[in-house]
mmCIF file of the C-alpha atoms, coordinates in Angstrom:
data_MODEL
# 
_entry.id   MODEL 
# 
loop_
_atom_site.group_PDB 
_atom_site.id 
_atom_site.type_symbol 
_atom_site.label_atom_id 
_atom_site.label_alt_id 
_atom_site.label_comp_id 
_atom_site.label_asym_id 
_atom_site.label_entity_id 
_atom_site.label_seq_id 
_atom_site.pdbx_PDB_ins_code 
_atom_site.Cartn_x 
_atom_site.Cartn_y 
_atom_site.Cartn_z 
_atom_site.occupancy 
_atom_site.B_iso_or_equiv 
_atom_site.pdbx_formal_charge 
_atom_site.auth_seq_id 
_atom_site.auth_comp_id 
_atom_site.auth_asym_id 
_atom_site.auth_atom_id 
_atom_site.pdbx_PDB_model_num 
ATOM 1   C CA . MET A 1 1   ? 94.566 137.032 94.237  1.00 0.00 ? 1   MET A CA 1 
ATOM 2   C CA . HIS A 1 2   ? 91.007 135.606 94.716  1.00 0.00 ? 2   HIS A CA 1 
ATOM 3   C CA . THR A 1 3   ? 89.091 134.818 91.586  1.00 0.00 ? 3   THR A CA 1 
ATOM 4   C CA . PRO A 1 4   ? 85.398 134.074 91.038  1.00 0.00 ? 4   PRO A CA 1 
ATOM 5   C CA . ASP A 1 5   ? 86.424 130.431 91.083  1.00 0.00 ? 5   ASP A CA 1 
ATOM 6   C CA . SER A 1 6   ? 88.067 130.723 94.433  1.00 0.00 ? 6   SER A CA 1 
ATOM 7   C CA . LYS A 1 7   ? 84.951 132.455 95.809  1.00 0.00 ? 7   LYS A CA 1 
ATOM 8   C CA . ASP A 1 8   ? 82.807 129.690 94.534  1.00 0.00 ? 8   ASP A CA 1 
ATOM 9   C CA . ASN A 1 9   ? 85.229 127.101 95.905  1.00 0.00 ? 9   ASN A CA 1 
ATOM 10  C CA . LEU A 1 10  ? 85.146 128.743 99.321  1.00 0.00 ? 10  LEU A CA 1 
ATOM 11  C CA . ILE A 1 11  ? 81.353 128.828 99.308  1.00 0.00 ? 11  ILE A CA 1 
ATOM 12  C CA . ALA A 1 12  ? 81.282 125.158 98.274  1.00 0.00 ? 12  ALA A CA 1 
ATOM 13  C CA . GLU A 1 13  ? 83.663 124.259 101.101 1.00 0.00 ? 13  GLU A CA 1 
ATOM 14  C CA . VAL A 1 14  ? 81.449 126.000 103.653 1.00 0.00 ? 14  VAL A CA 1 
ATOM 15  C CA . ALA A 1 15  ? 78.396 124.116 102.333 1.00 0.00 ? 15  ALA A CA 1 
ATOM 16  C CA . LYS A 1 16  ? 80.269 120.837 102.345 1.00 0.00 ? 16  LYS A CA 1 
ATOM 17  C CA . ALA A 1 17  ? 81.438 121.337 105.925 1.00 0.00 ? 17  ALA A CA 1 
ATOM 18  C CA . ALA A 1 18  ? 77.932 122.215 107.078 1.00 0.00 ? 18  ALA A CA 1 
ATOM 19  C CA . ASP A 1 19  ? 76.490 119.146 105.315 1.00 0.00 ? 19  ASP A CA 1 
ATOM 20  C CA . LEU A 1 20  ? 79.081 116.907 106.996 1.00 0.00 ? 20  LEU A CA 1 
ATOM 21  C CA . CYS A 1 21  ? 78.842 118.378 110.476 1.00 0.00 ? 21  CYS A CA 1 
ATOM 22  C CA . LEU A 1 22  ? 75.176 119.138 110.687 1.00 0.00 ? 22  LEU A CA 1 
ATOM 23  C CA . LYS A 1 23  ? 73.596 115.955 109.355 1.00 0.00 ? 23  LYS A CA 1 
ATOM 24  C CA . PRO A 1 24  ? 70.979 115.083 108.157 1.00 0.00 ? 24  PRO A CA 1 
ATOM 25  C CA . TYR A 1 25  ? 70.430 118.590 106.847 1.00 0.00 ? 25  TYR A CA 1 
ATOM 26  C CA . VAL A 1 26  ? 71.597 119.921 103.465 1.00 0.00 ? 26  VAL A CA 1 
ATOM 27  C CA . HIS A 1 27  ? 72.926 123.485 103.238 1.00 0.00 ? 27  HIS A CA 1 
ATOM 28  C CA . SER A 1 28  ? 73.042 126.318 100.755 1.00 0.00 ? 28  SER A CA 1 
ATOM 29  C CA . VAL A 1 29  ? 75.647 129.062 101.332 1.00 0.00 ? 29  VAL A CA 1 
ATOM 30  C CA . PHE A 1 30  ? 75.531 132.686 100.301 1.00 0.00 ? 30  PHE A CA 1 
ATOM 31  C CA . LEU A 1 31  ? 78.277 135.228 100.791 1.00 0.00 ? 31  LEU A CA 1 
ATOM 32  C CA . GLU A 1 32  ? 76.566 138.395 102.083 1.00 0.00 ? 32  GLU A CA 1 
ATOM 33  C CA . ASN A 1 33  ? 79.383 140.859 101.511 1.00 0.00 ? 33  ASN A CA 1 
ATOM 34  C CA . GLN A 1 34  ? 82.098 141.573 98.979  1.00 0.00 ? 34  GLN A CA 1 
ATOM 35  C CA . PHE A 1 35  ? 84.986 139.205 98.373  1.00 0.00 ? 35  PHE A CA 1 
ATOM 36  C CA . ASP A 1 36  ? 88.208 141.260 98.285  1.00 0.00 ? 36  ASP A CA 1 
ATOM 37  C CA . ASP A 1 37  ? 90.729 140.877 95.498  1.00 0.00 ? 37  ASP A CA 1 
ATOM 38  C CA . ASP A 1 38  ? 93.612 140.143 97.771  1.00 0.00 ? 38  ASP A CA 1 
ATOM 39  C CA . ASN A 1 39  ? 94.651 137.141 99.894  1.00 0.00 ? 39  ASN A CA 1 
ATOM 40  C CA . ASP A 1 40  ? 93.398 138.596 103.177 1.00 0.00 ? 40  ASP A CA 1 
ATOM 41  C CA . ILE A 1 41  ? 90.189 137.541 104.856 1.00 0.00 ? 41  ILE A CA 1 
ATOM 42  C CA . ASP A 1 42  ? 89.147 140.865 106.383 1.00 0.00 ? 42  ASP A CA 1 
ATOM 43  C CA . ASP A 1 43  ? 85.545 140.113 107.213 1.00 0.00 ? 43  ASP A CA 1 
ATOM 44  C CA . LEU A 1 44  ? 83.388 137.622 105.410 1.00 0.00 ? 44  LEU A CA 1 
ATOM 45  C CA . MET A 1 45  ? 79.718 137.120 106.229 1.00 0.00 ? 45  MET A CA 1 
ATOM 46  C CA . PHE A 1 46  ? 77.978 133.960 105.138 1.00 0.00 ? 46  PHE A CA 1 
ATOM 47  C CA . LYS A 1 47  ? 74.337 132.937 105.376 1.00 0.00 ? 47  LYS A CA 1 
ATOM 48  C CA . ILE A 1 48  ? 73.920 129.211 105.582 1.00 0.00 ? 48  ILE A CA 1 
ATOM 49  C CA . GLN A 1 49  ? 70.421 128.090 104.726 1.00 0.00 ? 49  GLN A CA 1 
ATOM 50  C CA . CYS A 1 50  ? 69.164 124.689 105.844 1.00 0.00 ? 50  CYS A CA 1 
ATOM 51  C CA . ARG A 1 51  ? 66.887 122.105 104.212 1.00 0.00 ? 51  ARG A CA 1 
ATOM 52  C CA . ASN A 1 52  ? 65.684 118.785 105.506 1.00 0.00 ? 52  ASN A CA 1 
ATOM 53  C CA . ILE A 1 53  ? 66.230 115.534 103.624 1.00 0.00 ? 53  ILE A CA 1 
ATOM 54  C CA . ASP A 1 54  ? 62.964 116.122 101.755 1.00 0.00 ? 54  ASP A CA 1 
ATOM 55  C CA . GLY A 1 55  ? 64.278 119.437 100.431 1.00 0.00 ? 55  GLY A CA 1 
ATOM 56  C CA . GLU A 1 56  ? 61.984 121.590 102.539 1.00 0.00 ? 56  GLU A CA 1 
ATOM 57  C CA . ARG A 1 57  ? 63.407 124.724 104.106 1.00 0.00 ? 57  ARG A CA 1 
ATOM 58  C CA . GLU A 1 58  ? 64.165 124.589 107.803 1.00 0.00 ? 58  GLU A CA 1 
ATOM 59  C CA . GLU A 1 59  ? 64.537 128.303 108.490 1.00 0.00 ? 59  GLU A CA 1 
ATOM 60  C CA . SER A 1 60  ? 64.859 127.782 112.231 1.00 0.00 ? 60  SER A CA 1 
ATOM 61  C CA . MET A 1 61  ? 68.144 125.917 111.557 1.00 0.00 ? 61  MET A CA 1 
ATOM 62  C CA . ASP A 1 62  ? 69.626 128.656 109.320 1.00 0.00 ? 62  ASP A CA 1 
ATOM 63  C CA . ILE A 1 63  ? 72.934 129.989 110.658 1.00 0.00 ? 63  ILE A CA 1 
ATOM 64  C CA . GLU A 1 64  ? 75.163 132.990 110.133 1.00 0.00 ? 64  GLU A CA 1 
ATOM 65  C CA . LEU A 1 65  ? 78.875 132.733 109.886 1.00 0.00 ? 65  LEU A CA 1 
ATOM 66  C CA . GLU A 1 66  ? 81.259 135.625 110.222 1.00 0.00 ? 66  GLU A CA 1 
ATOM 67  C CA . VAL A 1 67  ? 84.929 135.019 109.446 1.00 0.00 ? 67  VAL A CA 1 
ATOM 68  C CA . TYR A 1 68  ? 87.605 137.569 110.172 1.00 0.00 ? 68  TYR A CA 1 
ATOM 69  C CA . LYS A 1 69  ? 91.380 137.724 110.499 1.00 0.00 ? 69  LYS A CA 1 
ATOM 70  C CA . SER A 1 70  ? 93.094 138.911 113.687 1.00 0.00 ? 70  SER A CA 1 
ATOM 71  C CA . GLY A 1 71  ? 96.860 139.054 113.207 1.00 0.00 ? 71  GLY A CA 1 
ATOM 72  C CA . ASN A 1 72  ? 97.775 135.680 111.662 1.00 0.00 ? 72  ASN A CA 1 
ATOM 73  C CA . GLU A 1 73  ? 94.781 133.953 113.158 1.00 0.00 ? 73  GLU A CA 1 
ATOM 74  C CA . VAL A 1 74  ? 91.373 133.232 111.623 1.00 0.00 ? 74  VAL A CA 1 
ATOM 75  C CA . ASN A 1 75  ? 88.480 133.770 113.951 1.00 0.00 ? 75  ASN A CA 1 
ATOM 76  C CA . MET A 1 76  ? 84.769 133.234 113.472 1.00 0.00 ? 76  MET A CA 1 
ATOM 77  C CA . THR A 1 77  ? 81.412 133.501 115.037 1.00 0.00 ? 77  THR A CA 1 
ATOM 78  C CA . ILE A 1 78  ? 78.523 131.166 114.340 1.00 0.00 ? 78  ILE A CA 1 
ATOM 79  C CA . SER A 1 79  ? 74.987 132.062 115.353 1.00 0.00 ? 79  SER A CA 1 
ATOM 80  C CA . TRP A 1 80  ? 71.467 131.007 114.571 1.00 0.00 ? 80  TRP A CA 1 
ATOM 81  C CA . LYS A 1 81  ? 69.698 133.366 112.193 1.00 0.00 ? 81  LYS A CA 1 
ATOM 82  C CA . SER A 1 82  ? 66.212 133.141 113.718 1.00 0.00 ? 82  SER A CA 1 
ATOM 83  C CA . LEU A 1 83  ? 66.966 131.875 117.202 1.00 0.00 ? 83  LEU A CA 1 
ATOM 84  C CA . ILE A 1 84  ? 68.489 135.060 118.501 1.00 0.00 ? 84  ILE A CA 1 
ATOM 85  C CA . ASP A 1 85  ? 68.207 133.970 122.133 1.00 0.00 ? 85  ASP A CA 1 
ATOM 86  C CA . ARG A 1 86  ? 70.530 130.994 121.555 1.00 0.00 ? 86  ARG A CA 1 
ATOM 87  C CA . PRO A 1 87  ? 74.242 131.287 122.458 1.00 0.00 ? 87  PRO A CA 1 
ATOM 88  C CA . ILE A 1 88  ? 76.809 132.424 119.887 1.00 0.00 ? 88  ILE A CA 1 
ATOM 89  C CA . LEU A 1 89  ? 79.952 130.393 119.226 1.00 0.00 ? 89  LEU A CA 1 
ATOM 90  C CA . TRP A 1 90  ? 83.166 132.346 118.941 1.00 0.00 ? 90  TRP A CA 1 
ATOM 91  C CA . GLN A 1 91  ? 85.934 130.141 117.481 1.00 0.00 ? 91  GLN A CA 1 
ATOM 92  C CA . GLY A 1 92  ? 89.579 131.167 117.556 1.00 0.00 ? 92  GLY A CA 1 
ATOM 93  C CA . LYS A 1 93  ? 92.235 128.905 118.915 1.00 0.00 ? 93  LYS A CA 1 
ATOM 94  C CA . HIS A 1 94  ? 89.514 127.673 121.337 1.00 0.00 ? 94  HIS A CA 1 
ATOM 95  C CA . ALA A 1 95  ? 85.738 127.613 121.293 1.00 0.00 ? 95  ALA A CA 1 
ATOM 96  C CA . ILE A 1 96  ? 83.888 130.025 123.527 1.00 0.00 ? 96  ILE A CA 1 
ATOM 97  C CA . TRP A 1 97  ? 80.156 130.165 123.904 1.00 0.00 ? 97  TRP A CA 1 
ATOM 98  C CA . MET A 1 98  ? 78.626 133.558 124.582 1.00 0.00 ? 98  MET A CA 1 
ATOM 99  C CA . ASP A 1 99  ? 75.160 134.730 125.630 1.00 0.00 ? 99  ASP A CA 1 
ATOM 100 C CA . SER A 1 100 ? 73.619 136.433 122.586 1.00 0.00 ? 100 SER A CA 1 
ATOM 101 C CA . SER A 1 101 ? 72.268 139.321 124.605 1.00 0.00 ? 101 SER A CA 1 
ATOM 102 C CA . SER A 1 102 ? 75.104 140.168 126.989 1.00 0.00 ? 102 SER A CA 1 
ATOM 103 C CA . GLY A 1 103 ? 78.162 138.652 125.314 1.00 0.00 ? 103 GLY A CA 1 
ATOM 104 C CA . VAL A 1 104 ? 79.071 136.961 128.581 1.00 0.00 ? 104 VAL A CA 1 
ATOM 105 C CA . GLN A 1 105 ? 80.626 133.520 128.365 1.00 0.00 ? 105 GLN A CA 1 
ATOM 106 C CA . CYS A 1 106 ? 78.035 130.802 128.951 1.00 0.00 ? 106 CYS A CA 1 
ATOM 107 C CA . GLU A 1 107 ? 77.496 127.029 128.904 1.00 0.00 ? 107 GLU A CA 1 
ATOM 108 C CA . LYS A 1 108 ? 77.708 125.110 125.663 1.00 0.00 ? 108 LYS A CA 1 
ATOM 109 C CA . PRO A 1 109 ? 74.194 124.265 124.337 1.00 0.00 ? 109 PRO A CA 1 
ATOM 110 C CA . SER A 1 110 ? 73.112 120.675 123.884 1.00 0.00 ? 110 SER A CA 1 
ATOM 111 C CA . ASP A 1 111 ? 73.933 120.709 120.174 1.00 0.00 ? 111 ASP A CA 1 
ATOM 112 C CA . GLY A 1 112 ? 77.123 122.714 120.716 1.00 0.00 ? 112 GLY A CA 1 
ATOM 113 C CA . LYS A 1 113 ? 79.474 119.923 119.792 1.00 0.00 ? 113 LYS A CA 1 
ATOM 114 C CA . LEU A 1 114 ? 78.128 119.910 116.202 1.00 0.00 ? 114 LEU A CA 1 
ATOM 115 C CA . PHE A 1 115 ? 78.780 123.602 115.856 1.00 0.00 ? 115 PHE A CA 1 
ATOM 116 C CA . GLU A 1 116 ? 82.217 123.319 117.356 1.00 0.00 ? 116 GLU A CA 1 
ATOM 117 C CA . SER A 1 117 ? 83.033 120.605 114.874 1.00 0.00 ? 117 SER A CA 1 
ATOM 118 C CA . LEU A 1 118 ? 81.785 122.845 112.072 1.00 0.00 ? 118 LEU A CA 1 
ATOM 119 C CA . ALA A 1 119 ? 83.875 125.747 113.329 1.00 0.00 ? 119 ALA A CA 1 
ATOM 120 C CA . ARG A 1 120 ? 87.055 123.746 113.597 1.00 0.00 ? 120 ARG A CA 1 
ATOM 121 C CA . ARG A 1 121 ? 86.609 122.346 110.061 1.00 0.00 ? 121 ARG A CA 1 
ATOM 122 C CA . LEU A 1 122 ? 85.821 125.806 108.638 1.00 0.00 ? 122 LEU A CA 1 
ATOM 123 C CA . ARG A 1 123 ? 88.767 127.390 110.446 1.00 0.00 ? 123 ARG A CA 1 
ATOM 124 C CA . THR A 1 124 ? 91.030 124.874 108.658 1.00 0.00 ? 124 THR A CA 1 
ATOM 125 C CA . VAL A 1 125 ? 89.445 125.792 105.331 1.00 0.00 ? 125 VAL A CA 1 
ATOM 126 C CA . PHE A 1 126 ? 89.881 129.490 105.864 1.00 0.00 ? 126 PHE A CA 1 
ATOM 127 C CA . LYS A 1 127 ? 93.404 129.232 107.217 1.00 0.00 ? 127 LYS A CA 1 
ATOM 128 C CA . SER A 1 128 ? 94.484 127.320 104.137 1.00 0.00 ? 128 SER A CA 1 
ATOM 129 C CA . SER A 1 129 ? 92.991 130.054 101.909 1.00 0.00 ? 129 SER A CA 1 
ATOM 130 C CA . LEU A 1 130 ? 95.349 132.539 103.507 1.00 0.00 ? 130 LEU A CA 1 
ATOM 131 C CA . THR A 1 131 ? 98.485 130.742 102.349 1.00 0.00 ? 131 THR A CA 1 
# 
């Protein structure tokens, strides 16, 4: 059973992963939907807010993270909050970049490796929360 502490720990892990993978920025994380009282990750929506090293908001770097379970796998999408024309990363067993308008697979953006690193790290965090 998830507790308020486990919710806070999960949010802290998301922030820590974002700080590590998306340097030099510092991140605040908010869960945008309810956290169920069971061990299943049905559909979690996170808002990840970005600040520069001086503590000023960098809204153009804010991202949205959706985590959901499909069978025994944890999948996620990561997208930019304000840059809606940028590709979306879908991360399951493999990373796939999709055009945000059409959903068609596309090329990885120039900063895509950073987001793929974040997605792999977060997938590990969420998979361990299922056990």
